[in-house]
mmCIF file of C-alpha atoms in Angstrom:
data_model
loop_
_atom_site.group_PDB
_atom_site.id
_atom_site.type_symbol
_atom_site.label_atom_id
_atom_site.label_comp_id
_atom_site.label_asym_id
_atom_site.label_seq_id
_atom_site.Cartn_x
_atom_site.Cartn_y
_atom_site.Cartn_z
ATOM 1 C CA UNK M 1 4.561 12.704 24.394
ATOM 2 C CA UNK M 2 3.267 13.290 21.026
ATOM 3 C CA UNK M 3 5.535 14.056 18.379
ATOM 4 C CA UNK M 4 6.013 17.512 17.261
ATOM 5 C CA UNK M 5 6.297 19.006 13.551
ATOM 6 C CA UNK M 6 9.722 19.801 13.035
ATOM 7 C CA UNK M 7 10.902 22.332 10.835
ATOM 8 C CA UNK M 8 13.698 20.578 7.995
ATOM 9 C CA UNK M 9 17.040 21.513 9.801
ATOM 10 C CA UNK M 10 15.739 20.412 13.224
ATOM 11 C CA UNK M 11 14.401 17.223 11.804
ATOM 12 C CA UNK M 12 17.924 16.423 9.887
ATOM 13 C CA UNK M 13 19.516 16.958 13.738
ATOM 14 C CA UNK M 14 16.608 14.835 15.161
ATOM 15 C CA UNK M 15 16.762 11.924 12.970
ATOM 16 C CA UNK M 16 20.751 12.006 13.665
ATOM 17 C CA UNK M 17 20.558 12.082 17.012
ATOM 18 C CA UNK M 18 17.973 9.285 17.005
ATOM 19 C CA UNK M 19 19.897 7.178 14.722
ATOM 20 C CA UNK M 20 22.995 7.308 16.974
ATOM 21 C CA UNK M 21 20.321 6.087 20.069
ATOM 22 C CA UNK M 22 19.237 3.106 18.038
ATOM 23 C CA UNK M 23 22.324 2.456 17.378
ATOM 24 C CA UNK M 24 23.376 1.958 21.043
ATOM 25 C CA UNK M 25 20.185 0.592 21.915
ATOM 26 C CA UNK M 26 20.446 -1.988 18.813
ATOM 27 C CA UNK M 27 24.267 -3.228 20.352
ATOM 28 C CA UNK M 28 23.077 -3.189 24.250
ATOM 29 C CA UNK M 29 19.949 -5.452 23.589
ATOM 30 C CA UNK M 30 21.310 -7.976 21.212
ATOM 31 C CA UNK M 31 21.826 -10.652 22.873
ATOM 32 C CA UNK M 32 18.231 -9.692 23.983
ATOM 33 C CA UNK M 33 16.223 -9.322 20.918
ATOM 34 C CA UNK M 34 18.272 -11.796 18.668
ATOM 35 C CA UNK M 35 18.488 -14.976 19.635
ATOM 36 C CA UNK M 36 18.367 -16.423 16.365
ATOM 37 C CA UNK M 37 21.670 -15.627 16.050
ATOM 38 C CA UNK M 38 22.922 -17.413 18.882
ATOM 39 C CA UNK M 39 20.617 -20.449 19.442
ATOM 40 C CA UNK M 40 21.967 -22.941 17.232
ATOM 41 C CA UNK M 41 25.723 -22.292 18.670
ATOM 42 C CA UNK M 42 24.349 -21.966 22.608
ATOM 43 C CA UNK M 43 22.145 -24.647 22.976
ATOM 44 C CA UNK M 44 24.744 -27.261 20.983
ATOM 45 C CA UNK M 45 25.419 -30.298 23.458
ATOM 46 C CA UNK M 46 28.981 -30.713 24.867
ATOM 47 C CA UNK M 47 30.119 -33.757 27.018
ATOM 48 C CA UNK M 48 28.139 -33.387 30.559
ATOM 49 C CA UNK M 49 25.678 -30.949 29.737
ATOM 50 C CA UNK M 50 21.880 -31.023 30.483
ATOM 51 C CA UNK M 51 19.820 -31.984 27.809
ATOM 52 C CA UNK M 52 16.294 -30.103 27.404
ATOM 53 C CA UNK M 53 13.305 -33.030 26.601
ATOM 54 C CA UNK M 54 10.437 -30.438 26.495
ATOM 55 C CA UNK M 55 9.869 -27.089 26.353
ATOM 56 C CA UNK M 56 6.479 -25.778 26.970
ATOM 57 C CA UNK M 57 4.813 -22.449 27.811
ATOM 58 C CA UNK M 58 2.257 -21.731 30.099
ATOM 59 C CA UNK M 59 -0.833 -18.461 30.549
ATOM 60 C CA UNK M 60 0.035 -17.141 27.391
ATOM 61 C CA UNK M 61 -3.329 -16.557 25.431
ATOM 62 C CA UNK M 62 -2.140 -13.414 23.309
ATOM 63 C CA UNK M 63 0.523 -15.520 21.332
ATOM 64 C CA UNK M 64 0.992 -19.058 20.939
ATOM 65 C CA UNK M 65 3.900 -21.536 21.968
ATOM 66 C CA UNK M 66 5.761 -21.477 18.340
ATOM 67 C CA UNK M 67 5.444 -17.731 18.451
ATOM 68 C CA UNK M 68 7.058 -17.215 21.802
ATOM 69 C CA UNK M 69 9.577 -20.051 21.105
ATOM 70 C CA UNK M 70 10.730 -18.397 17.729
ATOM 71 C CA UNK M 71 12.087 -15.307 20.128
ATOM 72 C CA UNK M 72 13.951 -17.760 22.399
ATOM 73 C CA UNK M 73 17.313 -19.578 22.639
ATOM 74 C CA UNK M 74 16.482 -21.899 24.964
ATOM 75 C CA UNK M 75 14.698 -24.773 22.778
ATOM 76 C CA UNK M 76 14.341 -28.152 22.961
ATOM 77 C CA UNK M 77 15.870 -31.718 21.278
ATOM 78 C CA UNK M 78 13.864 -32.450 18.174
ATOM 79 C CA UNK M 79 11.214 -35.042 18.466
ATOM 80 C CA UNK M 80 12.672 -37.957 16.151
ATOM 81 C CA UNK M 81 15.742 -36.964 19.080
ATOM 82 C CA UNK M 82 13.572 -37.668 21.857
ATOM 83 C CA UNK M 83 12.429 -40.638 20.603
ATOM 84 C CA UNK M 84 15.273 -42.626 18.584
ATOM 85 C CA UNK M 85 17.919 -41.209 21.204
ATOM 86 C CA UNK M 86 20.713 -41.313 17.930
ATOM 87 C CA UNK M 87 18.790 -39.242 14.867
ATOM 88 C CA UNK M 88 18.059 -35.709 14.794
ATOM 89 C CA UNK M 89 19.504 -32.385 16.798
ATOM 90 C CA UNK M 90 19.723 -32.046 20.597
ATOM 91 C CA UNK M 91 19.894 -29.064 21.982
ATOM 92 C CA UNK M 92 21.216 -28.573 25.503
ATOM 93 C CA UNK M 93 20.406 -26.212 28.728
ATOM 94 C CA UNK M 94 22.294 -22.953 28.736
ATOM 95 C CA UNK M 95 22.125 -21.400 32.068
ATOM 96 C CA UNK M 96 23.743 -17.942 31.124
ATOM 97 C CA UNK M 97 20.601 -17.554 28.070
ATOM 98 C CA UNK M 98 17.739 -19.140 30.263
ATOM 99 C CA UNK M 99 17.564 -15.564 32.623
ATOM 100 C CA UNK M 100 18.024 -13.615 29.044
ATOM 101 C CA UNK M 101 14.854 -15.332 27.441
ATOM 102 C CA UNK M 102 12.914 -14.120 30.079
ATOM 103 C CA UNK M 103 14.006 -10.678 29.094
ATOM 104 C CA UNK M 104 13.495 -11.597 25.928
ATOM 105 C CA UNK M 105 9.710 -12.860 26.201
ATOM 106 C CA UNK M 106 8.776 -9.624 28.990
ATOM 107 C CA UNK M 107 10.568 -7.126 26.106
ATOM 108 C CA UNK M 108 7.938 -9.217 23.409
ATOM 109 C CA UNK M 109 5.305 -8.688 25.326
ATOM 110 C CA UNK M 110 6.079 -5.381 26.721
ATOM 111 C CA UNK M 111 6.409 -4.369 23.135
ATOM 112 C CA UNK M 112 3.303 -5.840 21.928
ATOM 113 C CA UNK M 113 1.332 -3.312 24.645
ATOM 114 C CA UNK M 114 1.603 -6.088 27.725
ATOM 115 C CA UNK M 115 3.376 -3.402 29.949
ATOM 116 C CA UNK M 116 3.041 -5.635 33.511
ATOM 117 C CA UNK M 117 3.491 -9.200 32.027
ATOM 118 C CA UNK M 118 5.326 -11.297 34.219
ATOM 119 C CA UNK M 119 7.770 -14.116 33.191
ATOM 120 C CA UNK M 120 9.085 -16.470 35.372
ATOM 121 C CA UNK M 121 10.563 -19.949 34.753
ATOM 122 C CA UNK M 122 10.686 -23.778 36.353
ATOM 123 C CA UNK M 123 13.333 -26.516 35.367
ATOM 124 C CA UNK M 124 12.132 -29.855 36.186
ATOM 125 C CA UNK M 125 14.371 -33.249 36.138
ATOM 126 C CA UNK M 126 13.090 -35.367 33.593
ATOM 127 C CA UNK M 127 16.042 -37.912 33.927
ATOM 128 C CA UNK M 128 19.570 -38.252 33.936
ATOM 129 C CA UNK M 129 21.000 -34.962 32.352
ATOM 130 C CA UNK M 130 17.641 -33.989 31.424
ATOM 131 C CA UNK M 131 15.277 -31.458 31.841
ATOM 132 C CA UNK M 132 11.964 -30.058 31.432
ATOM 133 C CA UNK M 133 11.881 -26.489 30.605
ATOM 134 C CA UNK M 134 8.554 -24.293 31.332
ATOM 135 C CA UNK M 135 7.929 -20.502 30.821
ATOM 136 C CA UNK M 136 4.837 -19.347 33.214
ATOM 137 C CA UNK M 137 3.266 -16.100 31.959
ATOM 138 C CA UNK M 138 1.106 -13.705 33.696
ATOM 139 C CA UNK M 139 -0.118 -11.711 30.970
ATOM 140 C CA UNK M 140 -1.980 -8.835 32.499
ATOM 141 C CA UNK M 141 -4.121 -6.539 30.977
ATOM 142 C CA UNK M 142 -3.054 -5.069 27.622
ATOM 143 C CA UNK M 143 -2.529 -0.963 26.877
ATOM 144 C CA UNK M 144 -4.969 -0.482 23.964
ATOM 145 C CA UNK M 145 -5.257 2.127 21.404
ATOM 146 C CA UNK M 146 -8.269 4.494 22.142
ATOM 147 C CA UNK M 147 -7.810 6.528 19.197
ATOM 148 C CA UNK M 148 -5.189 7.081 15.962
ATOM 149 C CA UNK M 149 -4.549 10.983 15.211
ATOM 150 C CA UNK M 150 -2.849 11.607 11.770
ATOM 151 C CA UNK M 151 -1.670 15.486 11.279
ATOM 152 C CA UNK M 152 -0.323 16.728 8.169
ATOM 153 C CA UNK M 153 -1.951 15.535 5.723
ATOM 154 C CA UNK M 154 -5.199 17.592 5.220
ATOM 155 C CA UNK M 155 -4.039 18.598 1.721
ATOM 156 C CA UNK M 156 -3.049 15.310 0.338
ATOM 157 C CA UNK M 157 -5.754 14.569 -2.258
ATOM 158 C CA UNK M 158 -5.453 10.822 -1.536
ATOM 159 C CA UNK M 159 -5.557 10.986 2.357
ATOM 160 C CA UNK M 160 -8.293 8.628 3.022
ATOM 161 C CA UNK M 161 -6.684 6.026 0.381
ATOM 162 C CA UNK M 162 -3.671 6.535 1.660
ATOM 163 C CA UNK M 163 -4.271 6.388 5.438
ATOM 164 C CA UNK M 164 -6.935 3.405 5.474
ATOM 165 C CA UNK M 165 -5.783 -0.051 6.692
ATOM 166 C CA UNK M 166 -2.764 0.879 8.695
ATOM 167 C CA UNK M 167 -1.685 -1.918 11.156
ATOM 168 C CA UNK M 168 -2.197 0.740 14.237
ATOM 169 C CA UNK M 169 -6.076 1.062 14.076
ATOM 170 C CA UNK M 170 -8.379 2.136 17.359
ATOM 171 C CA UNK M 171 -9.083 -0.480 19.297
ATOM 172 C CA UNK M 172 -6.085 -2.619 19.059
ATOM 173 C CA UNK M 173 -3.151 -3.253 20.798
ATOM 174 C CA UNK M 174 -0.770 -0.430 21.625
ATOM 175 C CA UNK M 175 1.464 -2.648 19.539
ATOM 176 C CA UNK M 176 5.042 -1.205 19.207
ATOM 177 C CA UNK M 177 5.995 -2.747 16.124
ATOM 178 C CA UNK M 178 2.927 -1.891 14.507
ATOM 179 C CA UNK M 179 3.314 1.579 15.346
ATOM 180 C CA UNK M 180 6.400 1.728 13.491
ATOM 181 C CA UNK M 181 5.025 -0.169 10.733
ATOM 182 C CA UNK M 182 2.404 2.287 10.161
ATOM 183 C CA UNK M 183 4.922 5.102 10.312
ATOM 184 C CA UNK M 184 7.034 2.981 7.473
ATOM 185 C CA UNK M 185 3.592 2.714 5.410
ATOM 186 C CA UNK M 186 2.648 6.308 5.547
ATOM 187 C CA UNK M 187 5.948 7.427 4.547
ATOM 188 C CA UNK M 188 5.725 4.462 1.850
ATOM 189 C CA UNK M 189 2.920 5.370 0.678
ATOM 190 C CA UNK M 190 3.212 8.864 0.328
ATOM 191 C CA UNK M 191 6.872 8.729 -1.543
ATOM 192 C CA UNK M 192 4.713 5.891 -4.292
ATOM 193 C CA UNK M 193 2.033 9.182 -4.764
ATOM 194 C CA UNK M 194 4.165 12.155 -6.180
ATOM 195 C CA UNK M 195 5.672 12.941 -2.630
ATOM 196 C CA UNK M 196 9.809 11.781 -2.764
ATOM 197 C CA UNK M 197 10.668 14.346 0.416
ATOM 198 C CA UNK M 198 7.745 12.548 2.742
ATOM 199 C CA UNK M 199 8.653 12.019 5.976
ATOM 200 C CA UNK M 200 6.375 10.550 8.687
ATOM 201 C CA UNK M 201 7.391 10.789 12.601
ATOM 202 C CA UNK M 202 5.397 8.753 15.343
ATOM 203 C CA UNK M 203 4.266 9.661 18.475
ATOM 204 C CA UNK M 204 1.782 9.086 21.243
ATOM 205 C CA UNK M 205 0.315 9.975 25.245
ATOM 206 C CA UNK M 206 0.513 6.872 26.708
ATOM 207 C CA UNK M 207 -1.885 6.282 29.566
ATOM 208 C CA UNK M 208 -0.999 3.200 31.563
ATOM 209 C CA UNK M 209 -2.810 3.114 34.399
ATOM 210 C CA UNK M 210 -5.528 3.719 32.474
ATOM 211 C CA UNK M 211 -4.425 0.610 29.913
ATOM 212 C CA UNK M 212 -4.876 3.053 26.729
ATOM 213 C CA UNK M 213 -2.601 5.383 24.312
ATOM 214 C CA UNK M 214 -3.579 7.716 21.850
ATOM 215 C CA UNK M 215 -1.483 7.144 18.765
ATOM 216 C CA UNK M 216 -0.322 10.278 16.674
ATOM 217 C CA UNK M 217 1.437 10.257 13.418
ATOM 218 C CA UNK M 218 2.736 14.031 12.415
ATOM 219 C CA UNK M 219 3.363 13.940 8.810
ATOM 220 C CA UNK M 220 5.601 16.129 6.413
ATOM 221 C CA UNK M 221 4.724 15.475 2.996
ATOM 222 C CA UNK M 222 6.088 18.100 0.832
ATOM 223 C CA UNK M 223 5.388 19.495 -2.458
ATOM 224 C CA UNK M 224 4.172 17.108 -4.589
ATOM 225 C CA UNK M 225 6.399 16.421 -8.029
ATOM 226 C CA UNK M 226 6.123 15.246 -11.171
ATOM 227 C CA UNK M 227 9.107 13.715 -13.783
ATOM 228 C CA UNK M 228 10.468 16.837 -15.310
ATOM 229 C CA UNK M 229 13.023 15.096 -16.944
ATOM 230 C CA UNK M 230 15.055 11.678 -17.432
ATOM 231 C CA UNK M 231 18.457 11.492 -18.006
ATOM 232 C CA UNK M 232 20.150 8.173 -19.228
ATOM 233 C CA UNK M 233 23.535 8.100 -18.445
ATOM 234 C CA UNK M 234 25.430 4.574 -20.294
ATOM 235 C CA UNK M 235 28.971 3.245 -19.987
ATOM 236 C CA UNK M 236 30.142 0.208 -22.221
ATOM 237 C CA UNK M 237 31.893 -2.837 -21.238
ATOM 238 C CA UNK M 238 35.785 -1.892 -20.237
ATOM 239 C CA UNK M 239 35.188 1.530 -21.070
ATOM 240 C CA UNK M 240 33.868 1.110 -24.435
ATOM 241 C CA UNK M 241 31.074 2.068 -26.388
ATOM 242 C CA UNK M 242 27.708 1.014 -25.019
ATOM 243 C CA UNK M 243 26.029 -1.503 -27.053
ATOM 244 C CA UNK M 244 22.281 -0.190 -25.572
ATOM 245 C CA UNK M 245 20.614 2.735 -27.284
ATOM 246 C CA UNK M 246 18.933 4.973 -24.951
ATOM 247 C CA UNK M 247 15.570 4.523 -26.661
ATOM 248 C CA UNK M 248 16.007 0.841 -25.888
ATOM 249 C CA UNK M 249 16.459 1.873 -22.090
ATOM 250 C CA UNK M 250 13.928 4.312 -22.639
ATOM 251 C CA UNK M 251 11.566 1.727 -23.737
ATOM 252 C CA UNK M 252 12.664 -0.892 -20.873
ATOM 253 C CA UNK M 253 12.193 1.928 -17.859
ATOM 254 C CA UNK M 254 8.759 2.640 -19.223
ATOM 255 C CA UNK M 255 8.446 6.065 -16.985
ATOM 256 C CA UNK M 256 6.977 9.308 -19.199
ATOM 257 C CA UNK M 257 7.682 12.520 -18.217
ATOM 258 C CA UNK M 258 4.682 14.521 -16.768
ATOM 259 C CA UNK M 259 4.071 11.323 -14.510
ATOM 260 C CA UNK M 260 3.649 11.139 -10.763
ATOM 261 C CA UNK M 261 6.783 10.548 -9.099
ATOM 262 C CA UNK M 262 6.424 6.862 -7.353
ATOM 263 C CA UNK M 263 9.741 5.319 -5.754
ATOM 264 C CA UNK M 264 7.912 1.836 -6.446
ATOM 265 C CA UNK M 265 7.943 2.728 -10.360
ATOM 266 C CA UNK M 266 11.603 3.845 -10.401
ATOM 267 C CA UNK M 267 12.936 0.571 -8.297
ATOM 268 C CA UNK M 268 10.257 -1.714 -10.827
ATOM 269 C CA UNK M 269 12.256 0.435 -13.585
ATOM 270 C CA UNK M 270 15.828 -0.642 -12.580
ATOM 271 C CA UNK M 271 14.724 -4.009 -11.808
ATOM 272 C CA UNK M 272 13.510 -4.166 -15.236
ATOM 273 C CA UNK M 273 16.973 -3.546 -16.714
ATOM 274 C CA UNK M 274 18.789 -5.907 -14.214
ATOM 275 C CA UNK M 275 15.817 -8.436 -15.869
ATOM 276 C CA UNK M 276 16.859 -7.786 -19.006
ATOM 277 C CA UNK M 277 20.785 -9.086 -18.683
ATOM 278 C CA UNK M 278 22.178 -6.253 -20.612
ATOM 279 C CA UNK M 279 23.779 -4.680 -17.887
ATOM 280 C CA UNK M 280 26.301 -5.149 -15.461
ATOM 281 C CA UNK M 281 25.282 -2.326 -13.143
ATOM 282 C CA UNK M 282 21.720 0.381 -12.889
#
């Protein structure tokens, strides 16, 4: 359902409790949604096993082959491999992560607003201890966005600057990850424009029989602020004097009271004295 505007306290207890479900979520689908982690060690070729010749995909039109195989373990020997039979890496069959990339490839495309995309695989000889490995897709037809709501934000001078060009936009796909991209960017956005308590939350009504979701993004922006005051704090080497004046760190950070506050200023500010190799730690 759409997301609802929270007062502070219940947000604090929302945002817990939905860290603690990422969390879980995060450990149960690893092996799921990371197989970068584990390809190189679970396609590696041991004395006996199946060696994969080719690995192709097939009815995918929404994303091409290196896209899908980038979310995949199961991969196959390098060309120069193929060919030479002694250079380059070959990678092997691994029959426990072959059923897991299929999870792996519906959970892309569920998440990408394919909600009935099918997956299913075939494993053809190709020789002795080798195969051919095929994905077939059935991509169905995608959940689209019929229209992006933003609440909240009605007395933010900046609103239209600030909410143009999201990666959620009418029309597209009901894209998960751009949803929570365009949260990120909203709450970005706002903290860089004199807003450091923003707070963006992400919701929708999802219509899937109907292949379309209105997206909604509730929005707490909070008072707006200004620098009141900066206080330079400096410690010398081995508890010592400090060598830096403050005007020199003064000068360096560049920020003037009376400005907008604007995270991207303050993080440009202590990269600026990292930059300058005078101190140890900002």
């Amino acid at each position: 359902g759409t997301a609802p505007t929270w007062p502070s306290s219940a947000r604090r207890t929302t945002r817990a409790v939905r860290a603690a479900r990422v969390i879980r979520r995060a450990l149960a689908l690893l092996l799921v949604v990371c197989p970068a982690m584990i390809a190189a060690q679970e396609t590696r070729c041991d004395e006996g096993d199946t060696e994969v010749v080719q690995l192709s995909f097939q009815g995918n039109t929404a994303f091409t082959d290196p896209q899908l195989a980038q979310g995949i373990v199961t991969t196959s020997s390098t060309r120069v491999r193929r060919v030479t039979r002694i250079f380059g890496r070959r990678h092997c069959l691994n029959a426990e992560e072959l059923p897991r990339d299929v999870l792996r490839l519906r959970l892309w495309y569920r998440n990408h607003g394919f909600l009935e995309a099918t997956v299913d695989t075939v494993v053809a000889a190709a020789g002795r201890q080798k195969v051919e490995v095929r994905f077939v897709i059935v991509e169905g037809t995608p959940v689209r966005v019929d229209s992006v709501v933003i609440e909240g934000m009605d007395a933010v001078p900046e609103r239209a600057a600030l909410t143009a060009d999201l990666p959620t936009r009418a029309g597209g796909l009901f894209d998960r990850y751009a949803n929570a991209a365009s949260r990120d960017s909203l709450t970005r956005r706002l903290r860089d424009n004199g807003y450091p308590e923003a707070e963006a939350f992400l919701g929708y009504d999802l219509h899937a029989q109907e292949r379309r979701a209105t997206v909604v993004f509730t929005v707490s922006p909070g008072r707006r602020r200004r620098i009141g005051r900066i206080n330079i704090t400096r410690e010398g080497r081995d508890g010592g004097s400090p060598e830096v004046r403050t005007t020199a760190v003064r000068r360096l950070v560049g920020l003037e009271v009376g400005e907008l506050y604007r995270e991207r200023q303050l993080e440009r500010a202590k990269r600026t004295l990292y930059q300058s190799e005078a101190f140890a730690q900002v």
